[in-house]
mmCIF file of C-alpha atoms and ligand atoms in Angstrom:
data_model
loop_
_atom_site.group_PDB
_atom_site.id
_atom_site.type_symbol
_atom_site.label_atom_id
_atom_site.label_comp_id
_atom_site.label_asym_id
_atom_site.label_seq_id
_atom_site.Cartn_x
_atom_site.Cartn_y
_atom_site.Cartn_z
ATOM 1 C CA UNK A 1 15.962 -14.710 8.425
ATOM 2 C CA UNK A 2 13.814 -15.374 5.388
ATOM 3 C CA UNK A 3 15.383 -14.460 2.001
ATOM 4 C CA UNK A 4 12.383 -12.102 1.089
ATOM 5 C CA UNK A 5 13.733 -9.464 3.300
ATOM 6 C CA UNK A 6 17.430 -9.295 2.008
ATOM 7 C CA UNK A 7 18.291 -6.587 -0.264
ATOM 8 C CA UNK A 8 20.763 -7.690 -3.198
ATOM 9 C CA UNK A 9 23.279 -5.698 -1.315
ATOM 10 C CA UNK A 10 22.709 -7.537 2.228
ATOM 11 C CA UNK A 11 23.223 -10.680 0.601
ATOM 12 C CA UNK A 12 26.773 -9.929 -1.357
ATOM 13 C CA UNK A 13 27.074 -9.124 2.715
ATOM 14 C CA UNK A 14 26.492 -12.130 3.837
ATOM 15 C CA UNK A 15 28.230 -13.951 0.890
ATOM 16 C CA UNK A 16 31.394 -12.376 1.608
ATOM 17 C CA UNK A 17 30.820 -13.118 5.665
ATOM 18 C CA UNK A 18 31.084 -16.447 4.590
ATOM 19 C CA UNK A 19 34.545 -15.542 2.684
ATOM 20 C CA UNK A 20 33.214 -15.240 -1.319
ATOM 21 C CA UNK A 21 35.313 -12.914 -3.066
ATOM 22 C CA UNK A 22 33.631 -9.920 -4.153
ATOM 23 C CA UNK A 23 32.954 -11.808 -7.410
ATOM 24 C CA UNK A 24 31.371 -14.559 -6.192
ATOM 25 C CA UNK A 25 28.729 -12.914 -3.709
ATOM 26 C CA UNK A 26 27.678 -10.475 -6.717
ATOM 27 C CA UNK A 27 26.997 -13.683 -8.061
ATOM 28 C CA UNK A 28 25.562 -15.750 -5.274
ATOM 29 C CA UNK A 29 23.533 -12.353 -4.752
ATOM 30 C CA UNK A 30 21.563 -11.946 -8.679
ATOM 31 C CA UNK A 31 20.651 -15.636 -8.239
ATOM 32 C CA UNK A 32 19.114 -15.807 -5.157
ATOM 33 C CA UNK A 33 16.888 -12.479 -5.397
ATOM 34 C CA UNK A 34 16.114 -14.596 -8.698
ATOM 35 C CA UNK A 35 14.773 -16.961 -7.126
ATOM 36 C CA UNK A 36 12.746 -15.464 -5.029
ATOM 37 C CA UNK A 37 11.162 -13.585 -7.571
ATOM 38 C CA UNK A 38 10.793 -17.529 -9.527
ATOM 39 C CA UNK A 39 13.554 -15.871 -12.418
ATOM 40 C CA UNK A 40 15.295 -18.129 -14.542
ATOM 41 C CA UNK A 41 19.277 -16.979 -13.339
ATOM 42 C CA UNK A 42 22.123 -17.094 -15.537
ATOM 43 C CA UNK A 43 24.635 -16.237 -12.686
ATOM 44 C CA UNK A 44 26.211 -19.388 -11.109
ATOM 45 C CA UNK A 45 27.000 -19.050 -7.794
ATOM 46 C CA UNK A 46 28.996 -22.201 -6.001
ATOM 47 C CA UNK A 47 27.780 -24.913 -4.687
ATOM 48 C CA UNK A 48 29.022 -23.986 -1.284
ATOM 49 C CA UNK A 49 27.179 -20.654 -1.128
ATOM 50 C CA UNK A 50 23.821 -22.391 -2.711
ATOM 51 C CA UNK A 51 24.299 -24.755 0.403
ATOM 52 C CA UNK A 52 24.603 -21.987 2.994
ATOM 53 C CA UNK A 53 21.473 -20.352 1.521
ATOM 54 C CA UNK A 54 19.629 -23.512 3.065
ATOM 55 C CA UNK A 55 20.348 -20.610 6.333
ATOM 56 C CA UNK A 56 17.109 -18.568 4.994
ATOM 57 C CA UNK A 57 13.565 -19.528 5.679
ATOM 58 C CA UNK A 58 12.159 -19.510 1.869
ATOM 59 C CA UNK A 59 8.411 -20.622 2.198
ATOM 60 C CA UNK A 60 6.015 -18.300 1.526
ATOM 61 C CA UNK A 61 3.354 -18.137 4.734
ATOM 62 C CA UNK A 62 0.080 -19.844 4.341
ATOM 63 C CA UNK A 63 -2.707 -17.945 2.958
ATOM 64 C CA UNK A 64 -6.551 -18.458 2.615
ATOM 65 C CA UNK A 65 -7.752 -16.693 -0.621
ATOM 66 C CA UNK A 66 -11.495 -15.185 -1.031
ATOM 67 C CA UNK A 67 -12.758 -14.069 -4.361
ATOM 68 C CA UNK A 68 -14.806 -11.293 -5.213
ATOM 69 C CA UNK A 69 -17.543 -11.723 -8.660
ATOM 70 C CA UNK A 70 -14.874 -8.398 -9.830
ATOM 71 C CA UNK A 71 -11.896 -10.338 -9.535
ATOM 72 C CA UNK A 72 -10.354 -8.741 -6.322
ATOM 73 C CA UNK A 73 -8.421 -11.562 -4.013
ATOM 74 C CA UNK A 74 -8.023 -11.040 -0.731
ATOM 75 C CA UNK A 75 -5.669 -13.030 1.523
ATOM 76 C CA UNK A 76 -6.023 -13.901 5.159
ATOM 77 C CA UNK A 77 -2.144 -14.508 5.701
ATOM 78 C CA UNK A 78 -1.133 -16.368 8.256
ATOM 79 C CA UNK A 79 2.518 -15.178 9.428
ATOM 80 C CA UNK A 80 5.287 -17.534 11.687
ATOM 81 C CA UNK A 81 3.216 -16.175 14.958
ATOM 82 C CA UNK A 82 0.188 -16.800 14.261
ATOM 83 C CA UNK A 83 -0.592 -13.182 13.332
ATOM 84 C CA UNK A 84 -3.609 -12.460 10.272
ATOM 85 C CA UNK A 85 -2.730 -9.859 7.818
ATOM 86 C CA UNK A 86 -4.670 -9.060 4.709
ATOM 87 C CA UNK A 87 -3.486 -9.017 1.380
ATOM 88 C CA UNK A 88 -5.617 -8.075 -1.597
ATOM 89 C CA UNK A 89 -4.849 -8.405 -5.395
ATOM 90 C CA UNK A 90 -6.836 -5.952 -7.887
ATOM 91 C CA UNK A 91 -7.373 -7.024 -11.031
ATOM 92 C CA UNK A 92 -8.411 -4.288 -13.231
ATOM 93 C CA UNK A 93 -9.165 -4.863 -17.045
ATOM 94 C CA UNK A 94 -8.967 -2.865 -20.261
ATOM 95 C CA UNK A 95 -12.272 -0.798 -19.942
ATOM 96 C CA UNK A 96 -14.186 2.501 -21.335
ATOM 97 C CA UNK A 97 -12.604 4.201 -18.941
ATOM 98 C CA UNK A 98 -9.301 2.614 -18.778
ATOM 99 C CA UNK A 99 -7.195 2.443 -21.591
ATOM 100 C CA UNK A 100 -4.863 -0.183 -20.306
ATOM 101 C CA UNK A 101 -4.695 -3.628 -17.931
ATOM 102 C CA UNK A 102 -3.555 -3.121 -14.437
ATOM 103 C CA UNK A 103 -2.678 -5.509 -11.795
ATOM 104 C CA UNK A 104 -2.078 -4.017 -8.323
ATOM 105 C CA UNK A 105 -1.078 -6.211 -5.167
ATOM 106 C CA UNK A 106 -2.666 -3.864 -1.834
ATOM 107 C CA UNK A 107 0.424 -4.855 0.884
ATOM 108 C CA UNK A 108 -0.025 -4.513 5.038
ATOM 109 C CA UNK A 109 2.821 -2.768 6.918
ATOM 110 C CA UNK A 110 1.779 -3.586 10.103
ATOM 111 C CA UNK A 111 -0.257 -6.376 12.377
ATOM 112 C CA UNK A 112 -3.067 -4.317 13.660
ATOM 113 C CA UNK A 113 -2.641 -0.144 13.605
ATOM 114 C CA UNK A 114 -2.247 2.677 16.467
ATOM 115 C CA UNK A 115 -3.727 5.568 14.851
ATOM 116 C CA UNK A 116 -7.177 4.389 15.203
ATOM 117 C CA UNK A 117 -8.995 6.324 12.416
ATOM 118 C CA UNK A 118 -12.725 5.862 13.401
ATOM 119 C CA UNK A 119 -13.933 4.335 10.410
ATOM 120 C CA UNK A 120 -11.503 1.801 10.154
ATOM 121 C CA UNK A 121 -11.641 -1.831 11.341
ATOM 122 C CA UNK A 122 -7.961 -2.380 11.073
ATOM 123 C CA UNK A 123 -7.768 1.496 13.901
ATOM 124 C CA UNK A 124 -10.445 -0.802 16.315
ATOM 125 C CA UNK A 125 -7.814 -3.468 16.588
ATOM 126 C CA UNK A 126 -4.958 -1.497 18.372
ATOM 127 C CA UNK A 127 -1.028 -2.037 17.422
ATOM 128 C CA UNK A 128 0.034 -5.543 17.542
ATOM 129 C CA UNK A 129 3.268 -5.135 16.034
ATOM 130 C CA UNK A 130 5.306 -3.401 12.947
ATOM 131 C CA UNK A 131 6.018 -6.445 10.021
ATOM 132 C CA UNK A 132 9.192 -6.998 8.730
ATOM 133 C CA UNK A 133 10.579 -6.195 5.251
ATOM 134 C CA UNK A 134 10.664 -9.819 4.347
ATOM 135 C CA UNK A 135 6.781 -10.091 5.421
ATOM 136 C CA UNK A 136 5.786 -7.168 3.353
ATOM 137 C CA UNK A 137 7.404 -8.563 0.566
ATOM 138 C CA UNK A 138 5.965 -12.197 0.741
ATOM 139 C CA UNK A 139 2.409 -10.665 0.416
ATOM 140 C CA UNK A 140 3.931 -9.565 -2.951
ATOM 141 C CA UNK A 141 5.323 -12.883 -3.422
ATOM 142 C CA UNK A 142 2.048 -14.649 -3.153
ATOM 143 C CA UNK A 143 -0.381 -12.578 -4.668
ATOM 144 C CA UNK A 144 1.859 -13.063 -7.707
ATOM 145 C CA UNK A 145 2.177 -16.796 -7.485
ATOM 146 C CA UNK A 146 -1.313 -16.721 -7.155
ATOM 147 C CA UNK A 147 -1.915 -14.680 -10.420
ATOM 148 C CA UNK A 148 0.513 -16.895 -12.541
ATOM 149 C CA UNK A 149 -1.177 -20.092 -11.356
ATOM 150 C CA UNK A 150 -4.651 -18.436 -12.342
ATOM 151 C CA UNK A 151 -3.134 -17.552 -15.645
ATOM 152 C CA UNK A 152 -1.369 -21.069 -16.200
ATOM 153 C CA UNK A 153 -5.404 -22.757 -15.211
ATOM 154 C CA UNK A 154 -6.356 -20.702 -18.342
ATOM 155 C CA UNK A 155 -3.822 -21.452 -20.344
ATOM 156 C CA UNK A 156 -2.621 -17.658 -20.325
ATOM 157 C CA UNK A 157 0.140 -16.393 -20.011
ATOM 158 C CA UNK A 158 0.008 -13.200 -17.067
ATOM 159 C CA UNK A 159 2.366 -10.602 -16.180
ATOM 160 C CA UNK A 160 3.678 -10.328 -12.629
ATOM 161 C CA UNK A 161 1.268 -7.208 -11.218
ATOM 162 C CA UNK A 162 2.758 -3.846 -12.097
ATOM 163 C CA UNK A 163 1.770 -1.743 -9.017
ATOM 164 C CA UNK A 164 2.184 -2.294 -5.064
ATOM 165 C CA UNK A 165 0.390 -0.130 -2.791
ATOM 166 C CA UNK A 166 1.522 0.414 0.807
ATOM 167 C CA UNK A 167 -2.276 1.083 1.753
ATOM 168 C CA UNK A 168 -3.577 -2.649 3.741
ATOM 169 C CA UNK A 169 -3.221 -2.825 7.249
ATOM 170 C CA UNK A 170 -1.032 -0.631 9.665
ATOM 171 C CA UNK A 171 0.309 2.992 8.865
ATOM 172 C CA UNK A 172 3.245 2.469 7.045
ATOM 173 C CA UNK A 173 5.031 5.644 8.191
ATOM 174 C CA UNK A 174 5.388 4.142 11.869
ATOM 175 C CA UNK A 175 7.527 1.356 10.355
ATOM 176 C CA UNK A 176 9.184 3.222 8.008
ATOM 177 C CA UNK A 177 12.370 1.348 7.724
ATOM 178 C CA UNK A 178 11.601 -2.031 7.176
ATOM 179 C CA UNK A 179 9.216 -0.426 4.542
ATOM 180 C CA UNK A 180 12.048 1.109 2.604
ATOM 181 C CA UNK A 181 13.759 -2.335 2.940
ATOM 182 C CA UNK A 182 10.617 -4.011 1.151
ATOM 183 C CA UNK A 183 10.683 -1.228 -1.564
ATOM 184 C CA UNK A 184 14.377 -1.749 -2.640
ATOM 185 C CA UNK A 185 13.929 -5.897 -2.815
ATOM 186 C CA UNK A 186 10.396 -5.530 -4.401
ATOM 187 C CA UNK A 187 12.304 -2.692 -7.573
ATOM 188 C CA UNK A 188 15.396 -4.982 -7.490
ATOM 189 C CA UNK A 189 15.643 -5.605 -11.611
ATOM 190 C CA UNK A 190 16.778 -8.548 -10.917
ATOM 191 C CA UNK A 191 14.113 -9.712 -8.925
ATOM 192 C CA UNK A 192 10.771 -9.133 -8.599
ATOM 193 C CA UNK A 193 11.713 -5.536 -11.213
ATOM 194 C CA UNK A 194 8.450 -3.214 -9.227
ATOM 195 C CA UNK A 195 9.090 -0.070 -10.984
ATOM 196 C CA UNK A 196 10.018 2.508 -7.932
ATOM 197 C CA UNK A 197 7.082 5.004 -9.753
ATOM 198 C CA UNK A 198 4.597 1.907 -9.681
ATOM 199 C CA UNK A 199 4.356 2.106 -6.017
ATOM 200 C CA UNK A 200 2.537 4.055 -3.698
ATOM 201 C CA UNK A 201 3.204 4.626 0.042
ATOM 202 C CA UNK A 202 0.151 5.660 1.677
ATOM 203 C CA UNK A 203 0.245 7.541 4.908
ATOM 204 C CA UNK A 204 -2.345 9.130 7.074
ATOM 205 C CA UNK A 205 -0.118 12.189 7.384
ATOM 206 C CA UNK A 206 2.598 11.313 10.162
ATOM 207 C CA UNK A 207 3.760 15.116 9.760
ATOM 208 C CA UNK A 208 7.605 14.121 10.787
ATOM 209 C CA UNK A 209 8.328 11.628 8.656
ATOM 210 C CA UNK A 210 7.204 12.970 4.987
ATOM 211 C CA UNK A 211 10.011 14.419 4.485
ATOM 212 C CA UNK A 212 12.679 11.161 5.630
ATOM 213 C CA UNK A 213 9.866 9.499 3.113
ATOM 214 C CA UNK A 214 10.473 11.425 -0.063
ATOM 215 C CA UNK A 215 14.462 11.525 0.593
ATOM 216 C CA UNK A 216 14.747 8.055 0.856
ATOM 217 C CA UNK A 217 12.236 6.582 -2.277
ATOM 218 C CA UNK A 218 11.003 7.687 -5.283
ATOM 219 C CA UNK A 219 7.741 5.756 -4.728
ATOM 220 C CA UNK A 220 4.802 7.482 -5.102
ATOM 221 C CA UNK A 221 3.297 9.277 -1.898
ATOM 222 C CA UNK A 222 -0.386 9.321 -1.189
ATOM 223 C CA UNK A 223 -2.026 11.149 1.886
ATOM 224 C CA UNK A 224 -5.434 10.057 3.478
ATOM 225 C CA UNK A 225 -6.890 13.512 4.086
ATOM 226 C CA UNK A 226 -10.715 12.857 4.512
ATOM 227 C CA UNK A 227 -11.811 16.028 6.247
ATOM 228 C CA UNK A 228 -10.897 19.607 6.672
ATOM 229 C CA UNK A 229 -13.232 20.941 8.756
ATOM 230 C CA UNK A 230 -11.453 20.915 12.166
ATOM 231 C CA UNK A 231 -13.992 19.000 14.494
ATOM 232 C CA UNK A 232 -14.970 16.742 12.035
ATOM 233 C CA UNK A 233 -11.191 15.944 11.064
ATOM 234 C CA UNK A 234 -10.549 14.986 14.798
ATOM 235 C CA UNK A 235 -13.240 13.089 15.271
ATOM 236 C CA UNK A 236 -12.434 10.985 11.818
ATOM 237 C CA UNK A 237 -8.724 11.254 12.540
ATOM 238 C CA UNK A 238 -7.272 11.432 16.334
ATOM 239 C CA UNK A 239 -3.505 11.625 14.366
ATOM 240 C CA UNK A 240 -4.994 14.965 13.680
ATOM 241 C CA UNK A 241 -4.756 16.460 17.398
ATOM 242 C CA UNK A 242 -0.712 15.699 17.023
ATOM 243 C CA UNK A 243 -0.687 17.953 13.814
ATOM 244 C CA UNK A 244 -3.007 20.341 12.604
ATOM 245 C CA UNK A 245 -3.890 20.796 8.574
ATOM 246 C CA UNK A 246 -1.957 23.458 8.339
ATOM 247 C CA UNK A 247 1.265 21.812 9.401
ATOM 248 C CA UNK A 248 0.352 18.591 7.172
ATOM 249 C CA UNK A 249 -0.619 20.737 4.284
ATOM 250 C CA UNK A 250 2.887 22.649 4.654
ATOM 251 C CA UNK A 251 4.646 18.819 4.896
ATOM 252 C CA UNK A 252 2.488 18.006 1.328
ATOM 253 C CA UNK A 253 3.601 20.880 -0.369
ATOM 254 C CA UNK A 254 7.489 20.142 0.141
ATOM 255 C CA UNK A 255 7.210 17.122 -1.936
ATOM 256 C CA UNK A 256 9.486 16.763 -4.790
ATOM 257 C CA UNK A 257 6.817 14.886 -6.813
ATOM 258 C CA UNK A 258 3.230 15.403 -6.877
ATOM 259 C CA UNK A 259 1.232 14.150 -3.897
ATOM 260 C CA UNK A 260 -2.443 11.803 -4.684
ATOM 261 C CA UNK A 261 -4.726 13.196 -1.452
ATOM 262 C CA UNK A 262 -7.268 10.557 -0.268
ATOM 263 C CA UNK A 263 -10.998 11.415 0.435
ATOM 264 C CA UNK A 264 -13.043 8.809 1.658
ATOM 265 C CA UNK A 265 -16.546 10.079 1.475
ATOM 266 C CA UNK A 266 -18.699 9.473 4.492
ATOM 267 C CA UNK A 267 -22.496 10.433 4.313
ATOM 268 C CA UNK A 268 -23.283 13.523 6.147
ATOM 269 C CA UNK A 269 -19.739 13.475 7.646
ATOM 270 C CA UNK A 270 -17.687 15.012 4.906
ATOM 271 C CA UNK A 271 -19.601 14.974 1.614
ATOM 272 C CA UNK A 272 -21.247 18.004 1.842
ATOM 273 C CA UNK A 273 -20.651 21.498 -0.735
ATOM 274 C CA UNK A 274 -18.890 23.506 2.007
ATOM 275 C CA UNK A 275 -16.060 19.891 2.255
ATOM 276 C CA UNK A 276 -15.424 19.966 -1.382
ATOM 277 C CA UNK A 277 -14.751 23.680 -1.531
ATOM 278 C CA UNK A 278 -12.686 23.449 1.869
ATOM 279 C CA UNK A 279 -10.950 20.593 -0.548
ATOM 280 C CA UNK A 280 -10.305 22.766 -3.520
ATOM 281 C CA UNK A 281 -8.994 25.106 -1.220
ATOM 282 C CA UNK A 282 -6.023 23.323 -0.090
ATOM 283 C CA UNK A 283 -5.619 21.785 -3.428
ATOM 284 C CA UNK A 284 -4.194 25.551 -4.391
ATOM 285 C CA UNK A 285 -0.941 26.085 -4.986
ATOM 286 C CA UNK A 286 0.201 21.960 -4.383
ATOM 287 C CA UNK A 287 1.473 21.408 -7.847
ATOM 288 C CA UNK A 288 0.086 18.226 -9.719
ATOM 289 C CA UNK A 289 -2.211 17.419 -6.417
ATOM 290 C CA UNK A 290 -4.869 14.620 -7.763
ATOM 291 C CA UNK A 291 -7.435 13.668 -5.219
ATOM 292 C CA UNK A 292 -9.062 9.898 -4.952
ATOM 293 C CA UNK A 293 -12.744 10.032 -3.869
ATOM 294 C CA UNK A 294 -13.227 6.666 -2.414
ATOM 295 C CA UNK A 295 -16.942 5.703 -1.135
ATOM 296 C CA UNK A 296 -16.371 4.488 2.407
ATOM 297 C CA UNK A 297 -16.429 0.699 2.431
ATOM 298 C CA UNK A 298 -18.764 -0.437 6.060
ATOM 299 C CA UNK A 299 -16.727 0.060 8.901
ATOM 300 C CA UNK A 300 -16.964 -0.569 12.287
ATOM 301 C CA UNK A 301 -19.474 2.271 13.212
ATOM 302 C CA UNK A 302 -22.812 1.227 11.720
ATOM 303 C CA UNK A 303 -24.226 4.346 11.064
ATOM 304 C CA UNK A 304 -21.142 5.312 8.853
ATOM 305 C CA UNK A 305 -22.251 4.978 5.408
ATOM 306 C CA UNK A 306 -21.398 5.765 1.659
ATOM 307 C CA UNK A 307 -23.152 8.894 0.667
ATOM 308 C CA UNK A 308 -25.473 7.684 -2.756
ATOM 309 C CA UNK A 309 -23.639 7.936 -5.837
ATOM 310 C CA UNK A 310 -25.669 10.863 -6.935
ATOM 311 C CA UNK A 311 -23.900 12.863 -4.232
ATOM 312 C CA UNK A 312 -20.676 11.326 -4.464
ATOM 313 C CA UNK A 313 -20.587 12.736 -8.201
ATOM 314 C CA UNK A 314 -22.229 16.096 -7.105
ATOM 315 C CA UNK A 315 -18.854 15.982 -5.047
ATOM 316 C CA UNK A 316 -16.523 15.321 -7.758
ATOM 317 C CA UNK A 317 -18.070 18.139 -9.813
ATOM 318 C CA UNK A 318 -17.976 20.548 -7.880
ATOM 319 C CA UNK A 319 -14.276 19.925 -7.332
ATOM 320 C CA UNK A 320 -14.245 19.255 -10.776
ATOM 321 C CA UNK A 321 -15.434 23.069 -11.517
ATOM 322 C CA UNK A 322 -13.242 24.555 -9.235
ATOM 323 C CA UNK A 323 -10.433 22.964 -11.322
ATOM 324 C CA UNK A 324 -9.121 20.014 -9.290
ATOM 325 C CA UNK A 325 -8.619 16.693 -10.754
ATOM 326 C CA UNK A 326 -10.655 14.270 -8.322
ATOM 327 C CA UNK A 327 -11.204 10.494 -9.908
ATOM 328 C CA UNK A 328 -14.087 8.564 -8.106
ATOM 329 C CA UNK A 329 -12.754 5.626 -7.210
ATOM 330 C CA UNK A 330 -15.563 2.520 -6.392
ATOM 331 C CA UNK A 331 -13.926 0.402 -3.536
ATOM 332 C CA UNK A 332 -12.622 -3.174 -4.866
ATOM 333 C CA UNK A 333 -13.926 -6.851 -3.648
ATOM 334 C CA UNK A 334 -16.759 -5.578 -1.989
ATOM 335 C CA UNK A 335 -18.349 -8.736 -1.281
ATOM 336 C CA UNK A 336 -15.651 -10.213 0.726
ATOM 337 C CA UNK A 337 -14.660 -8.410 3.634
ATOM 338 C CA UNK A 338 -15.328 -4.723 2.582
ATOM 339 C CA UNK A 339 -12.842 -2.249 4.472
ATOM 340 C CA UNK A 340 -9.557 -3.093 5.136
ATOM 341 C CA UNK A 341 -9.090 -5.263 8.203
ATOM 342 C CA UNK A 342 -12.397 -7.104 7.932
ATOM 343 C CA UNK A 343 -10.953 -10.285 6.574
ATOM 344 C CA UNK A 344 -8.205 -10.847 8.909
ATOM 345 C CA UNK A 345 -10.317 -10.189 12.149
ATOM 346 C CA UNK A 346 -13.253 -12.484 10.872
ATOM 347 C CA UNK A 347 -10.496 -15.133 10.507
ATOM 348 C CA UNK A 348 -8.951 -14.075 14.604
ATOM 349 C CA UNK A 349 -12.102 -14.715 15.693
ATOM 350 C CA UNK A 350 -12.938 -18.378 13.986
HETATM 351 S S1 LIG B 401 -6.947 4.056 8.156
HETATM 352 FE FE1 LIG B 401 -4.782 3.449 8.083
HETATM 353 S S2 LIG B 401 -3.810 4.768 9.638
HETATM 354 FE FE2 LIG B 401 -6.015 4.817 10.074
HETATM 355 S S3 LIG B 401 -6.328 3.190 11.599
HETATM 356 FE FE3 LIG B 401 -6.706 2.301 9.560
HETATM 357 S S4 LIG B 401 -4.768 1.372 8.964
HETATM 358 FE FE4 LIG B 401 -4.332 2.818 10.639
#
């Protein structure tokens, strides 16, 4: 059992399973999710119950770091099976076009993915298995270790990041339990203190499980949409022959809180006039609805490419003047493992 997996709640649990009173687990409980988030405590638990915490695995897995010229990490993360997960940690500064800092840690929910998306490297590698809550959160844990060591080598001091998105490898939907697990340790206030609306769960639209999803977070939800027009959605997206549009758009609208759709433009796949107003289409009527236009990142099919960023901004415009709110969004670390998926393979095969 490593610690990074026990809500504050599990571990009065266990505390008391080891005959604390009440008192004393609350206690044992606010200083070791402390710790694990590297908080100075000012609960004392006893000695004893310090001792028995010796039970949880508490190193963080090893992790090779690559650095992109724009300040994106990405982490090859080795876990206890020898399994490779990526990690990435995006960096954004104050900008024109951004009024404040923001530090955002990209997480993987599973080893490997079965939805096989076609443009995805992470889809070609097939389901190895779901991670655990405590494996999620670790990727946290070290991507913020990792930015307070960079801030301490320059003598600054740096915020833990502010924003976790559930959008690395794996479909976090099919292990949605131990991702709700993750959620609640990584918003503990006493721990690592996420806020809840700082993180985004990002889902290629498992139909049945949206709703379980926004009953049991208040995370942010974002859906990977990519194509409307039927053939070309199947052939992008197999998870679409399991449920149509319609039934996914019905899902999106039932959302207590605003949804953020995904478009990742594809030349001559998806980025033409006829997609966008296909787009603005089922924009109407879903309250709030913003839409990310992401330039596809390579992939594994060659001749899948980023339209040029002419057309990528004819694209936003003309979303733009039928009224939807699209933001362009220029993929991060480009120049060390593109997509999603390409770092952690590269480092299976050597
Ligand atoms: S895009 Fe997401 S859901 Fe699709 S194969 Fe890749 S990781 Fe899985």
């Amino acid at each position: 059992m490593h610690l990074a997996g026990q809500t504050r709640a599990l571990l009065e649990q266990w505390a008391r399973d080891r005959g604390a009173s009440s008192g004393a687990a609350r206690t044992a409980a606010r200083a070791l999710v402390g710790r694990l988030a590297g908080r100075k405590s000012d609960a004392r638990p006893s000695q004893a119950l310090l001792d028995a915490a010796a039970e949880f695995e508490q190193q963080l897995p090893a992790a090779e770091a690559v650095t992109d010229p724009d300040g994106t990490v990405r982490f090859a993360v080795t876990l206890a099976d020898g399994a490779v997960i990526e990690t990435v940690l995006i960096d954004q500064k104050e900008s024109d076009t951004r009024r404040r800092a923001r530090v955002t840690v990209c997480v993987s929910s599973q080893v490997g993915c079965a939805r096989g998306c076609s443009f995805c490297e992470t889809g070609r590698l097939g389901l190895q298995r779901n991670l655990t809550a405590a494996e999620i959160v670790v990727q946290y844990a070290l991507a913020a270790r990792h930015l307070a060591a960079a801030g301490a080598a320059a003598s600054q001091s740096t915020a833990a990041p502010g924003n976790v998105v559930f959008m690395g490898m794996g479909e976090p939907l099919d292990n949605l339990d131990e991702v709700l697990q993750a959620i609640e340790v990584l918003t503990d206030p006493l721990g690592f203190a996420v806020p809840e609306r700082r993180i985004t769960v990002s889902t290629v639209g498992i139909v049945p499980k949206l709703d379980e999803l926004y009953a049991r977070t208040r995370a942010n939800v974002a859906v990977s949409l990519h194509a409307l027009e039927p053939a070309t959605r199947l052939a992008l997206l197999p998870v679409a022959r399991k449920w149509p549009v319609e039934e996914l758009r019905l899902a999106i609208a039932r959302s207590p809180r605003p949804v953020l759709l995904q478009w990742t433009l594809i030349e001559g796949k998806n980025d033409s006039d006829r997609d966008a107003d296909l787009l603005a289409q089922f924009v109407v009527g879903l309250e709030g609805a913003r839409v990310n236009l992401i330039p596809l990142n390579p992939g594994p099919i060659l001749t899948q490419r980023a339209p040029s960023l002419v057309r990528c901004r004819a694209f936003q415009k003309r979303l733009a003047d039928r009224g939807v709110r699209a933001l362009l969004r220029m993929p991060h670390g480009q120049s060390i493992g593109g997509a999603c998926g390409q770092l952690a393979g590269a480092r299976r095969q050597s």
